[in-house]
Amino acid sequence: KSDSDTYSCDIGDAQSRAKLVVQEPPLRFKQELQNEEVKEGKEVKLSCELSKPGTPVTWLKGDTVLCASDKYEFRQHGTVAELIIRDVRPGDA
């Protein structure tokens, strides 16, 4: 995308210009989240794979945006985004 710009060829008395527009492919999930079952008090890891590394990810529980804490940990390695939930309780379902 950063290559998008106007390019020109100059031969002294004349110049030719062209505009280059680089289109990014749409973001998508290469692997979606999977349902999990875990025993109360344990830890669970939810993960998904994205089509582009470094894509910003927001994790939600229902409509509530999750924040990193002792309970929730977020990891992102290349195209894989992970949510770790510690000390799982029935209210986490």
PDB file of N, CA and C in Angstrom:
ATOM      1  N   LYS A   1       0.824  -1.198   0.000  1.00  0.00           N
ATOM      2  CA  LYS A   1       0.000   0.000   0.000  1.00  0.00           C
ATOM      3  C   LYS A   1       0.862   1.254   0.000  1.00  0.00           C
ATOM      4  N   SER A   2       2.015   1.196   0.676  1.00  0.00           N
ATOM      5  CA  SER A   2       2.884   2.378   0.760  1.00  0.00           C
ATOM      6  C   SER A   2       3.509   2.728  -0.591  1.00  0.00           C
ATOM      7  N   ASP A   3       3.430   1.834  -1.582  1.00  0.00           N
ATOM      8  CA  ASP A   3       3.945   2.120  -2.920  1.00  0.00           C
ATOM      9  C   ASP A   3       2.962   2.941  -3.752  1.00  0.00           C
ATOM     10  N   SER A   4       1.735   3.123  -3.243  1.00  0.00           N
ATOM     11  CA  SER A   4       0.753   3.942  -3.959  1.00  0.00           C
ATOM     12  C   SER A   4       1.263   5.379  -4.038  1.00  0.00           C
ATOM     13  N   ASP A   5       1.293   5.931  -5.252  1.00  0.00           N
ATOM     14  CA  ASP A   5       1.784   7.295  -5.454  1.00  0.00           C
ATOM     15  C   ASP A   5       1.715   7.609  -6.943  1.00  0.00           C
ATOM     16  N   THR A   6       2.161   8.818  -7.309  1.00  0.00           N
ATOM     17  CA  THR A   6       2.288   9.182  -8.705  1.00  0.00           C
ATOM     18  C   THR A   6       3.741   8.984  -9.113  1.00  0.00           C
ATOM     19  N   TYR A   7       3.933   8.280 -10.218  1.00  0.00           N
ATOM     20  CA  TYR A   7       5.273   8.016 -10.747  1.00  0.00           C
ATOM     21  C   TYR A   7       5.425   8.750 -12.071  1.00  0.00           C
ATOM     22  N   SER A   8       6.656   9.158 -12.377  1.00  0.00           N
ATOM     23  CA  SER A   8       6.871   9.868 -13.632  1.00  0.00           C
ATOM     24  C   SER A   8       8.171   9.432 -14.291  1.00  0.00           C
ATOM     25  N   CYS A   9       8.189   9.611 -15.605  1.00  0.00           N
ATOM     26  CA  CYS A   9       9.371   9.357 -16.420  1.00  0.00           C
ATOM     27  C   CYS A   9       9.694  10.679 -17.116  1.00  0.00           C
ATOM     28  N   ASP A  10      10.861  11.224 -16.846  1.00  0.00           N
ATOM     29  CA  ASP A  10      11.240  12.547 -17.348  1.00  0.00           C
ATOM     30  C   ASP A  10      12.359  12.397 -18.374  1.00  0.00           C
ATOM     31  N   ILE A  11      12.151  12.971 -19.589  1.00  0.00           N
ATOM     32  CA  ILE A  11      13.196  12.911 -20.620  1.00  0.00           C
ATOM     33  C   ILE A  11      13.709  14.313 -20.980  1.00  0.00           C
ATOM     34  N   GLY A  12      13.582  15.237 -20.064  1.00  0.00           N
ATOM     35  CA  GLY A  12      14.062  16.595 -20.294  1.00  0.00           C
ATOM     36  C   GLY A  12      12.956  17.520 -20.734  1.00  0.00           C
ATOM     37  N   ASP A  13      12.559  17.449 -22.015  1.00  0.00           N
ATOM     38  CA  ASP A  13      11.516  18.341 -22.541  1.00  0.00           C
ATOM     39  C   ASP A  13      10.105  17.782 -22.363  1.00  0.00           C
ATOM     40  N   ALA A  14      10.005  16.516 -21.994  1.00  0.00           N
ATOM     41  CA  ALA A  14       8.681  15.896 -21.854  1.00  0.00           C
ATOM     42  C   ALA A  14       8.673  14.985 -20.625  1.00  0.00           C
ATOM     43  N   GLN A  15       7.478  14.783 -20.137  1.00  0.00           N
ATOM     44  CA  GLN A  15       7.326  13.944 -18.948  1.00  0.00           C
ATOM     45  C   GLN A  15       6.042  13.131 -19.084  1.00  0.00           C
ATOM     46  N   SER A  16       6.118  11.895 -18.631  1.00  0.00           N
ATOM     47  CA  SER A  16       4.949  11.019 -18.613  1.00  0.00           C
ATOM     48  C   SER A  16       4.682  10.631 -17.172  1.00  0.00           C
ATOM     49  N   ARG A  17       3.411  10.665 -16.771  1.00  0.00           N
ATOM     50  CA  ARG A  17       3.044  10.360 -15.377  1.00  0.00           C
ATOM     51  C   ARG A  17       1.985   9.276 -15.323  1.00  0.00           C
ATOM     52  N   ALA A  18       2.050   8.522 -14.246  1.00  0.00           N
ATOM     53  CA  ALA A  18       1.030   7.502 -13.996  1.00  0.00           C
ATOM     54  C   ALA A  18       0.802   7.413 -12.492  1.00  0.00           C
ATOM     55  N   LYS A  19      -0.418   7.140 -12.141  1.00  0.00           N
ATOM     56  CA  LYS A  19      -0.770   6.984 -10.727  1.00  0.00           C
ATOM     57  C   LYS A  19      -0.904   5.492 -10.430  1.00  0.00           C
ATOM     58  N   LEU A  20      -0.207   5.042  -9.391  1.00  0.00           N
ATOM     59  CA  LEU A  20      -0.280   3.642  -8.969  1.00  0.00           C
ATOM     60  C   LEU A  20      -1.087   3.563  -7.681  1.00  0.00           C
ATOM     61  N   VAL A  21      -2.114   2.725  -7.697  1.00  0.00           N
ATOM     62  CA  VAL A  21      -2.927   2.483  -6.509  1.00  0.00           C
ATOM     63  C   VAL A  21      -2.816   1.002  -6.175  1.00  0.00           C
ATOM     64  N   VAL A  22      -2.296   0.699  -5.001  1.00  0.00           N
ATOM     65  CA  VAL A  22      -2.147  -0.686  -4.562  1.00  0.00           C
ATOM     66  C   VAL A  22      -3.320  -1.007  -3.639  1.00  0.00           C
ATOM     67  N   GLN A  23      -4.091  -2.001  -4.012  1.00  0.00           N
ATOM     68  CA  GLN A  23      -5.254  -2.401  -3.222  1.00  0.00           C
ATOM     69  C   GLN A  23      -4.874  -3.549  -2.297  1.00  0.00           C
ATOM     70  N   GLU A  24      -5.176  -3.359  -1.027  1.00  0.00           N
ATOM     71  CA  GLU A  24      -4.911  -4.428  -0.053  1.00  0.00           C
ATOM     72  C   GLU A  24      -6.036  -5.448  -0.116  1.00  0.00           C
ATOM     73  N   PRO A  25      -5.684  -6.736  -0.011  1.00  0.00           N
ATOM     74  CA  PRO A  25      -6.750  -7.744   0.022  1.00  0.00           C
ATOM     75  C   PRO A  25      -7.560  -7.576   1.312  1.00  0.00           C
ATOM     76  N   PRO A  26      -8.842  -7.928   1.283  1.00  0.00           N
ATOM     77  CA  PRO A  26      -9.658  -7.776   2.494  1.00  0.00           C
ATOM     78  C   PRO A  26      -9.156  -8.695   3.612  1.00  0.00           C
ATOM     79  N   LEU A  27      -9.274  -8.207   4.832  1.00  0.00           N
ATOM     80  CA  LEU A  27      -8.921  -9.036   5.992  1.00  0.00           C
ATOM     81  C   LEU A  27      -9.970 -10.124   6.139  1.00  0.00           C
ATOM     82  N   ARG A  28      -9.527 -11.312   6.529  1.00  0.00           N
ATOM     83  CA  ARG A  28     -10.463 -12.413   6.743  1.00  0.00           C
ATOM     84  C   ARG A  28      -9.866 -13.377   7.761  1.00  0.00           C
ATOM     85  N   PHE A  29     -10.669 -14.278   8.218  1.00  0.00           N
ATOM     86  CA  PHE A  29     -10.207 -15.326   9.124  1.00  0.00           C
ATOM     87  C   PHE A  29      -9.789 -16.536   8.304  1.00  0.00           C
ATOM     88  N   LYS A  30      -8.542 -16.957   8.456  1.00  0.00           N
ATOM     89  CA  LYS A  30      -8.088 -18.199   7.815  1.00  0.00           C
ATOM     90  C   LYS A  30      -8.547 -19.387   8.653  1.00  0.00           C
ATOM     91  N   GLN A  31      -8.618 -19.183   9.973  1.00  0.00           N
ATOM     92  CA  GLN A  31      -9.153 -20.198  10.887  1.00  0.00           C
ATOM     93  C   GLN A  31      -9.956 -19.460  11.950  1.00  0.00           C
ATOM     94  N   GLU A  32     -11.215 -19.825  12.082  1.00  0.00           N
ATOM     95  CA  GLU A  32     -12.095 -19.151  13.028  1.00  0.00           C
ATOM     96  C   GLU A  32     -11.974 -19.762  14.419  1.00  0.00           C
ATOM     97  N   LEU A  33     -12.519 -19.046  15.411  1.00  0.00           N
ATOM     98  CA  LEU A  33     -12.563 -19.560  16.781  1.00  0.00           C
ATOM     99  C   LEU A  33     -13.344 -20.864  16.816  1.00  0.00           C
ATOM    100  N   GLN A  34     -12.952 -21.757  17.713  1.00  0.00           N
ATOM    101  CA  GLN A  34     -13.634 -23.040  17.886  1.00  0.00           C
ATOM    102  C   GLN A  34     -14.253 -23.092  19.281  1.00  0.00           C
ATOM    103  N   ASN A  35     -15.401 -23.750  19.398  1.00  0.00           N
ATOM    104  CA  ASN A  35     -16.031 -23.940  20.705  1.00  0.00           C
ATOM    105  C   ASN A  35     -15.105 -24.760  21.600  1.00  0.00           C
ATOM    106  N   GLU A  36     -15.110 -24.469  22.884  1.00  0.00           N
ATOM    107  CA  GLU A  36     -14.269 -25.170  23.848  1.00  0.00           C
ATOM    108  C   GLU A  36     -15.098 -25.560  25.066  1.00  0.00           C
ATOM    109  N   GLU A  37     -14.701 -26.643  25.711  1.00  0.00           N
ATOM    110  CA  GLU A  37     -15.250 -27.042  27.013  1.00  0.00           C
ATOM    111  C   GLU A  37     -14.090 -27.202  27.958  1.00  0.00           C
ATOM    112  N   VAL A  38     -14.227 -26.659  29.162  1.00  0.00           N
ATOM    113  CA  VAL A  38     -13.141 -26.727  30.133  1.00  0.00           C
ATOM    114  C   VAL A  38     -13.741 -26.852  31.533  1.00  0.00           C
ATOM    115  N   LYS A  39     -13.021 -27.517  32.407  1.00  0.00           N
ATOM    116  CA  LYS A  39     -13.482 -27.677  33.784  1.00  0.00           C
ATOM    117  C   LYS A  39     -13.273 -26.377  34.555  1.00  0.00           C
ATOM    118  N   GLU A  40     -14.203 -26.122  35.467  1.00  0.00           N
ATOM    119  CA  GLU A  40     -14.139 -24.938  36.308  1.00  0.00           C
ATOM    120  C   GLU A  40     -12.784 -24.864  37.022  1.00  0.00           C
ATOM    121  N   GLY A  41     -12.223 -23.657  37.088  1.00  0.00           N
ATOM    122  CA  GLY A  41     -10.954 -23.438  37.763  1.00  0.00           C
ATOM    123  C   GLY A  41      -9.741 -23.606  36.863  1.00  0.00           C
ATOM    124  N   LYS A  42      -9.936 -24.170  35.682  1.00  0.00           N
ATOM    125  CA  LYS A  42      -8.832 -24.393  34.749  1.00  0.00           C
ATOM    126  C   LYS A  42      -8.610 -23.162  33.870  1.00  0.00           C
ATOM    127  N   GLU A  43      -7.699 -23.308  32.923  1.00  0.00           N
ATOM    128  CA  GLU A  43      -7.367 -22.256  31.970  1.00  0.00           C
ATOM    129  C   GLU A  43      -7.764 -22.727  30.583  1.00  0.00           C
ATOM    130  N   VAL A  44      -8.207 -21.807  29.743  1.00  0.00           N
ATOM    131  CA  VAL A  44      -8.563 -22.149  28.374  1.00  0.00           C
ATOM    132  C   VAL A  44      -7.919 -21.128  27.429  1.00  0.00           C
ATOM    133  N   LYS A  45      -7.566 -21.604  26.239  1.00  0.00           N
ATOM    134  CA  LYS A  45      -6.989 -20.721  25.220  1.00  0.00           C
ATOM    135  C   LYS A  45      -7.870 -20.779  23.983  1.00  0.00           C
ATOM    136  N   LEU A  46      -8.368 -19.614  23.568  1.00  0.00           N
ATOM    137  CA  LEU A  46      -9.125 -19.489  22.333  1.00  0.00           C
ATOM    138  C   LEU A  46      -8.208 -18.843  21.305  1.00  0.00           C
ATOM    139  N   SER A  47      -8.199 -19.366  20.087  1.00  0.00           N
ATOM    140  CA  SER A  47      -7.311 -18.788  19.075  1.00  0.00           C
ATOM    141  C   SER A  47      -7.979 -18.786  17.710  1.00  0.00           C
ATOM    142  N   CYS A  48      -7.542 -17.838  16.896  1.00  0.00           N
ATOM    143  CA  CYS A  48      -7.994 -17.751  15.514  1.00  0.00           C
ATOM    144  C   CYS A  48      -6.799 -17.315  14.669  1.00  0.00           C
ATOM    145  N   GLU A  49      -6.875 -17.609  13.379  1.00  0.00           N
ATOM    146  CA  GLU A  49      -5.800 -17.215  12.472  1.00  0.00           C
ATOM    147  C   GLU A  49      -6.341 -16.210  11.473  1.00  0.00           C
ATOM    148  N   LEU A  50      -5.594 -15.125  11.277  1.00  0.00           N
ATOM    149  CA  LEU A  50      -6.001 -14.029  10.415  1.00  0.00           C
ATOM    150  C   LEU A  50      -5.250 -14.082   9.088  1.00  0.00           C
ATOM    151  N   SER A  51      -5.741 -13.373   8.103  1.00  0.00           N
ATOM    152  CA  SER A  51      -5.104 -13.399   6.786  1.00  0.00           C
ATOM    153  C   SER A  51      -3.891 -12.483   6.684  1.00  0.00           C
ATOM    154  N   LYS A  52      -3.707 -11.601   7.663  1.00  0.00           N
ATOM    155  CA  LYS A  52      -2.590 -10.648   7.609  1.00  0.00           C
ATOM    156  C   LYS A  52      -1.949 -10.541   8.989  1.00  0.00           C
ATOM    157  N   PRO A  53      -0.627 -10.691   9.081  1.00  0.00           N
ATOM    158  CA  PRO A  53       0.031 -10.577  10.383  1.00  0.00           C
ATOM    159  C   PRO A  53      -0.077  -9.159  10.929  1.00  0.00           C
ATOM    160  N   GLY A  54      -0.111  -9.066  12.258  1.00  0.00           N
ATOM    161  CA  GLY A  54      -0.134  -7.759  12.915  1.00  0.00           C
ATOM    162  C   GLY A  54      -1.476  -7.052  12.858  1.00  0.00           C
ATOM    163  N   THR A  55      -2.522  -7.746  12.423  1.00  0.00           N
ATOM    164  CA  THR A  55      -3.851  -7.139  12.368  1.00  0.00           C
ATOM    165  C   THR A  55      -4.334  -6.853  13.784  1.00  0.00           C
ATOM    166  N   PRO A  56      -4.762  -5.615  14.070  1.00  0.00           N
ATOM    167  CA  PRO A  56      -5.277  -5.321  15.413  1.00  0.00           C
ATOM    168  C   PRO A  56      -6.523  -6.158  15.705  1.00  0.00           C
ATOM    169  N   VAL A  57      -6.574  -6.718  16.895  1.00  0.00           N
ATOM    170  CA  VAL A  57      -7.682  -7.590  17.304  1.00  0.00           C
ATOM    171  C   VAL A  57      -8.300  -7.034  18.587  1.00  0.00           C
ATOM    172  N   THR A  58      -9.623  -7.048  18.648  1.00  0.00           N
ATOM    173  CA  THR A  58     -10.356  -6.691  19.860  1.00  0.00           C
ATOM    174  C   THR A  58     -11.109  -7.932  20.306  1.00  0.00           C
ATOM    175  N   TRP A  59     -10.931  -8.318  21.560  1.00  0.00           N
ATOM    176  CA  TRP A  59     -11.627  -9.483  22.103  1.00  0.00           C
ATOM    177  C   TRP A  59     -12.844  -8.999  22.881  1.00  0.00           C
ATOM    178  N   LEU A  60     -13.971  -9.698  22.691  1.00  0.00           N
ATOM    179  CA  LEU A  60     -15.208  -9.352  23.379  1.00  0.00           C
ATOM    180  C   LEU A  60     -15.813 -10.593  24.027  1.00  0.00           C
ATOM    181  N   LYS A  61     -16.517 -10.373  25.118  1.00  0.00           N
ATOM    182  CA  LYS A  61     -17.375 -11.399  25.733  1.00  0.00           C
ATOM    183  C   LYS A  61     -18.780 -10.842  25.613  1.00  0.00           C
ATOM    184  N   GLY A  62     -19.585 -11.424  24.734  1.00  0.00           N
ATOM    185  CA  GLY A  62     -20.877 -10.812  24.413  1.00  0.00           C
ATOM    186  C   GLY A  62     -20.606  -9.472  23.742  1.00  0.00           C
ATOM    187  N   ASP A  63     -21.146  -8.392  24.325  1.00  0.00           N
ATOM    188  CA  ASP A  63     -20.919  -7.045  23.786  1.00  0.00           C
ATOM    189  C   ASP A  63     -19.848  -6.288  24.562  1.00  0.00           C
ATOM    190  N   THR A  64     -19.243  -6.932  25.559  1.00  0.00           N
ATOM    191  CA  THR A  64     -18.262  -6.260  26.420  1.00  0.00           C
ATOM    192  C   THR A  64     -16.850  -6.466  25.895  1.00  0.00           C
ATOM    193  N   VAL A  65     -16.142  -5.364  25.679  1.00  0.00           N
ATOM    194  CA  VAL A  65     -14.746  -5.433  25.248  1.00  0.00           C
ATOM    195  C   VAL A  65     -13.900  -5.878  26.439  1.00  0.00           C
ATOM    196  N   LEU A  66     -13.067  -6.889  26.231  1.00  0.00           N
ATOM    197  CA  LEU A  66     -12.206  -7.395  27.296  1.00  0.00           C
ATOM    198  C   LEU A  66     -10.917  -6.579  27.378  1.00  0.00           C
ATOM    199  N   CYS A  67     -10.419  -6.434  28.589  1.00  0.00           N
ATOM    200  CA  CYS A  67      -9.151  -5.752  28.836  1.00  0.00           C
ATOM    201  C   CYS A  67      -8.187  -6.750  29.460  1.00  0.00           C
ATOM    202  N   ALA A  68      -6.907  -6.599  29.144  1.00  0.00           N
ATOM    203  CA  ALA A  68      -5.889  -7.484  29.723  1.00  0.00           C
ATOM    204  C   ALA A  68      -5.912  -7.335  31.243  1.00  0.00           C
ATOM    205  N   SER A  69      -5.821  -8.476  31.936  1.00  0.00           N
ATOM    206  CA  SER A  69      -5.872  -8.490  33.405  1.00  0.00           C
ATOM    207  C   SER A  69      -5.297  -9.811  33.886  1.00  0.00           C
ATOM    208  N   ASP A  70      -5.406 -10.062  35.192  1.00  0.00           N
ATOM    209  CA  ASP A  70      -4.986 -11.364  35.727  1.00  0.00           C
ATOM    210  C   ASP A  70      -5.845 -12.480  35.139  1.00  0.00           C
ATOM    211  N   LYS A  71      -7.079 -12.161  34.766  1.00  0.00           N
ATOM    212  CA  LYS A  71      -8.020 -13.147  34.222  1.00  0.00           C
ATOM    213  C   LYS A  71      -7.809 -13.371  32.723  1.00  0.00           C
ATOM    214  N   TYR A  72      -7.601 -12.275  31.974  1.00  0.00           N
ATOM    215  CA  TYR A  72      -7.505 -12.343  30.516  1.00  0.00           C
ATOM    216  C   TYR A  72      -6.115 -11.938  30.035  1.00  0.00           C
ATOM    217  N   GLU A  73      -5.552 -12.766  29.155  1.00  0.00           N
ATOM    218  CA  GLU A  73      -4.268 -12.450  28.531  1.00  0.00           C
ATOM    219  C   GLU A  73      -4.441 -12.556  27.027  1.00  0.00           C
ATOM    220  N   PHE A  74      -3.893 -11.583  26.315  1.00  0.00           N
ATOM    221  CA  PHE A  74      -3.961 -11.562  24.857  1.00  0.00           C
ATOM    222  C   PHE A  74      -2.562 -11.787  24.312  1.00  0.00           C
ATOM    223  N   ARG A  75      -2.474 -12.631  23.288  1.00  0.00           N
ATOM    224  CA  ARG A  75      -1.208 -12.874  22.593  1.00  0.00           C
ATOM    225  C   ARG A  75      -1.460 -12.804  21.101  1.00  0.00           C
ATOM    226  N   GLN A  76      -0.443 -12.344  20.377  1.00  0.00           N
ATOM    227  CA  GLN A  76      -0.550 -12.350  18.924  1.00  0.00           C
ATOM    228  C   GLN A  76       0.823 -12.684  18.360  1.00  0.00           C
ATOM    229  N   HIS A  77       0.882 -13.762  17.593  1.00  0.00           N
ATOM    230  CA  HIS A  77       2.111 -14.228  16.965  1.00  0.00           C
ATOM    231  C   HIS A  77       1.858 -14.312  15.466  1.00  0.00           C
ATOM    232  N   GLY A  78       2.409 -13.354  14.720  1.00  0.00           N
ATOM    233  CA  GLY A  78       2.186 -13.356  13.274  1.00  0.00           C
ATOM    234  C   GLY A  78       0.709 -13.236  12.959  1.00  0.00           C
ATOM    235  N   THR A  79       0.139 -14.266  12.368  1.00  0.00           N
ATOM    236  CA  THR A  79      -1.272 -14.227  11.987  1.00  0.00           C
ATOM    237  C   THR A  79      -2.199 -14.873  13.028  1.00  0.00           C
ATOM    238  N   VAL A  80      -1.640 -15.392  14.119  1.00  0.00           N
ATOM    239  CA  VAL A  80      -2.451 -16.084  15.123  1.00  0.00           C
ATOM    240  C   VAL A  80      -2.710 -15.172  16.319  1.00  0.00           C
ATOM    241  N   ALA A  81      -3.996 -14.998  16.655  1.00  0.00           N
ATOM    242  CA  ALA A  81      -4.414 -14.217  17.812  1.00  0.00           C
ATOM    243  C   ALA A  81      -4.967 -15.180  18.860  1.00  0.00           C
ATOM    244  N   GLU A  82      -4.554 -14.983  20.126  1.00  0.00           N
ATOM    245  CA  GLU A  82      -4.982 -15.888  21.199  1.00  0.00           C
ATOM    246  C   GLU A  82      -5.541 -15.091  22.374  1.00  0.00           C
ATOM    247  N   LEU A  83      -6.561 -15.682  23.002  1.00  0.00           N
ATOM    248  CA  LEU A  83      -7.116 -15.187  24.255  1.00  0.00           C
ATOM    249  C   LEU A  83      -6.972 -16.304  25.269  1.00  0.00           C
ATOM    250  N   ILE A  84      -6.276 -16.030  26.375  1.00  0.00           N
ATOM    251  CA  ILE A  84      -6.153 -16.998  27.463  1.00  0.00           C
ATOM    252  C   ILE A  84      -7.052 -16.516  28.597  1.00  0.00           C
ATOM    253  N   ILE A  85      -7.934 -17.393  29.049  1.00  0.00           N
ATOM    254  CA  ILE A  85      -8.823 -17.085  30.174  1.00  0.00           C
ATOM    255  C   ILE A  85      -8.400 -17.978  31.328  1.00  0.00           C
ATOM    256  N   ARG A  86      -8.025 -17.377  32.437  1.00  0.00           N
ATOM    257  CA  ARG A  86      -7.565 -18.128  33.608  1.00  0.00           C
ATOM    258  C   ARG A  86      -8.698 -18.310  34.624  1.00  0.00           C
ATOM    259  N   ASP A  87      -8.572 -19.361  35.430  1.00  0.00           N
ATOM    260  CA  ASP A  87      -9.514 -19.628  36.514  1.00  0.00           C
ATOM    261  C   ASP A  87     -10.952 -19.526  36.019  1.00  0.00           C
ATOM    262  N   VAL A  88     -11.276 -20.323  35.011  1.00  0.00           N
ATOM    263  CA  VAL A  88     -12.577 -20.283  34.354  1.00  0.00           C
ATOM    264  C   VAL A  88     -13.692 -20.608  35.344  1.00  0.00           C
ATOM    265  N   ARG A  89     -14.743 -19.794  35.314  1.00  0.00           N
ATOM    266  CA  ARG A  89     -15.929 -19.947  36.161  1.00  0.00           C
ATOM    267  C   ARG A  89     -17.168 -20.051  35.275  1.00  0.00           C
ATOM    268  N   PRO A  90     -18.290 -20.544  35.812  1.00  0.00           N
ATOM    269  CA  PRO A  90     -19.507 -20.655  34.994  1.00  0.00           C
ATOM    270  C   PRO A  90     -19.908 -19.346  34.325  1.00  0.00           C
ATOM    271  N   GLY A  91     -19.660 -18.218  34.959  1.00  0.00           N
ATOM    272  CA  GLY A  91     -19.984 -16.917  34.367  1.00  0.00           C
ATOM    273  C   GLY A  91     -19.151 -16.583  33.146  1.00  0.00           C
ATOM    274  N   ASP A  92     -18.084 -17.335  32.907  1.00  0.00           N
ATOM    275  CA  ASP A  92     -17.244 -17.102  31.725  1.00  0.00           C
ATOM    276  C   ASP A  92     -17.829 -17.736  30.470  1.00  0.00           C
ATOM    277  N   ALA A  93     -18.830 -18.614  30.656  1.00  0.00           N
ATOM    278  CA  ALA A  93     -19.441 -19.285  29.498  1.00  0.00           C
ATOM    279  C   ALA A  93     -20.178 -18.298  28.636  1.00  0.00           C
TER     280      ALA A  93
END
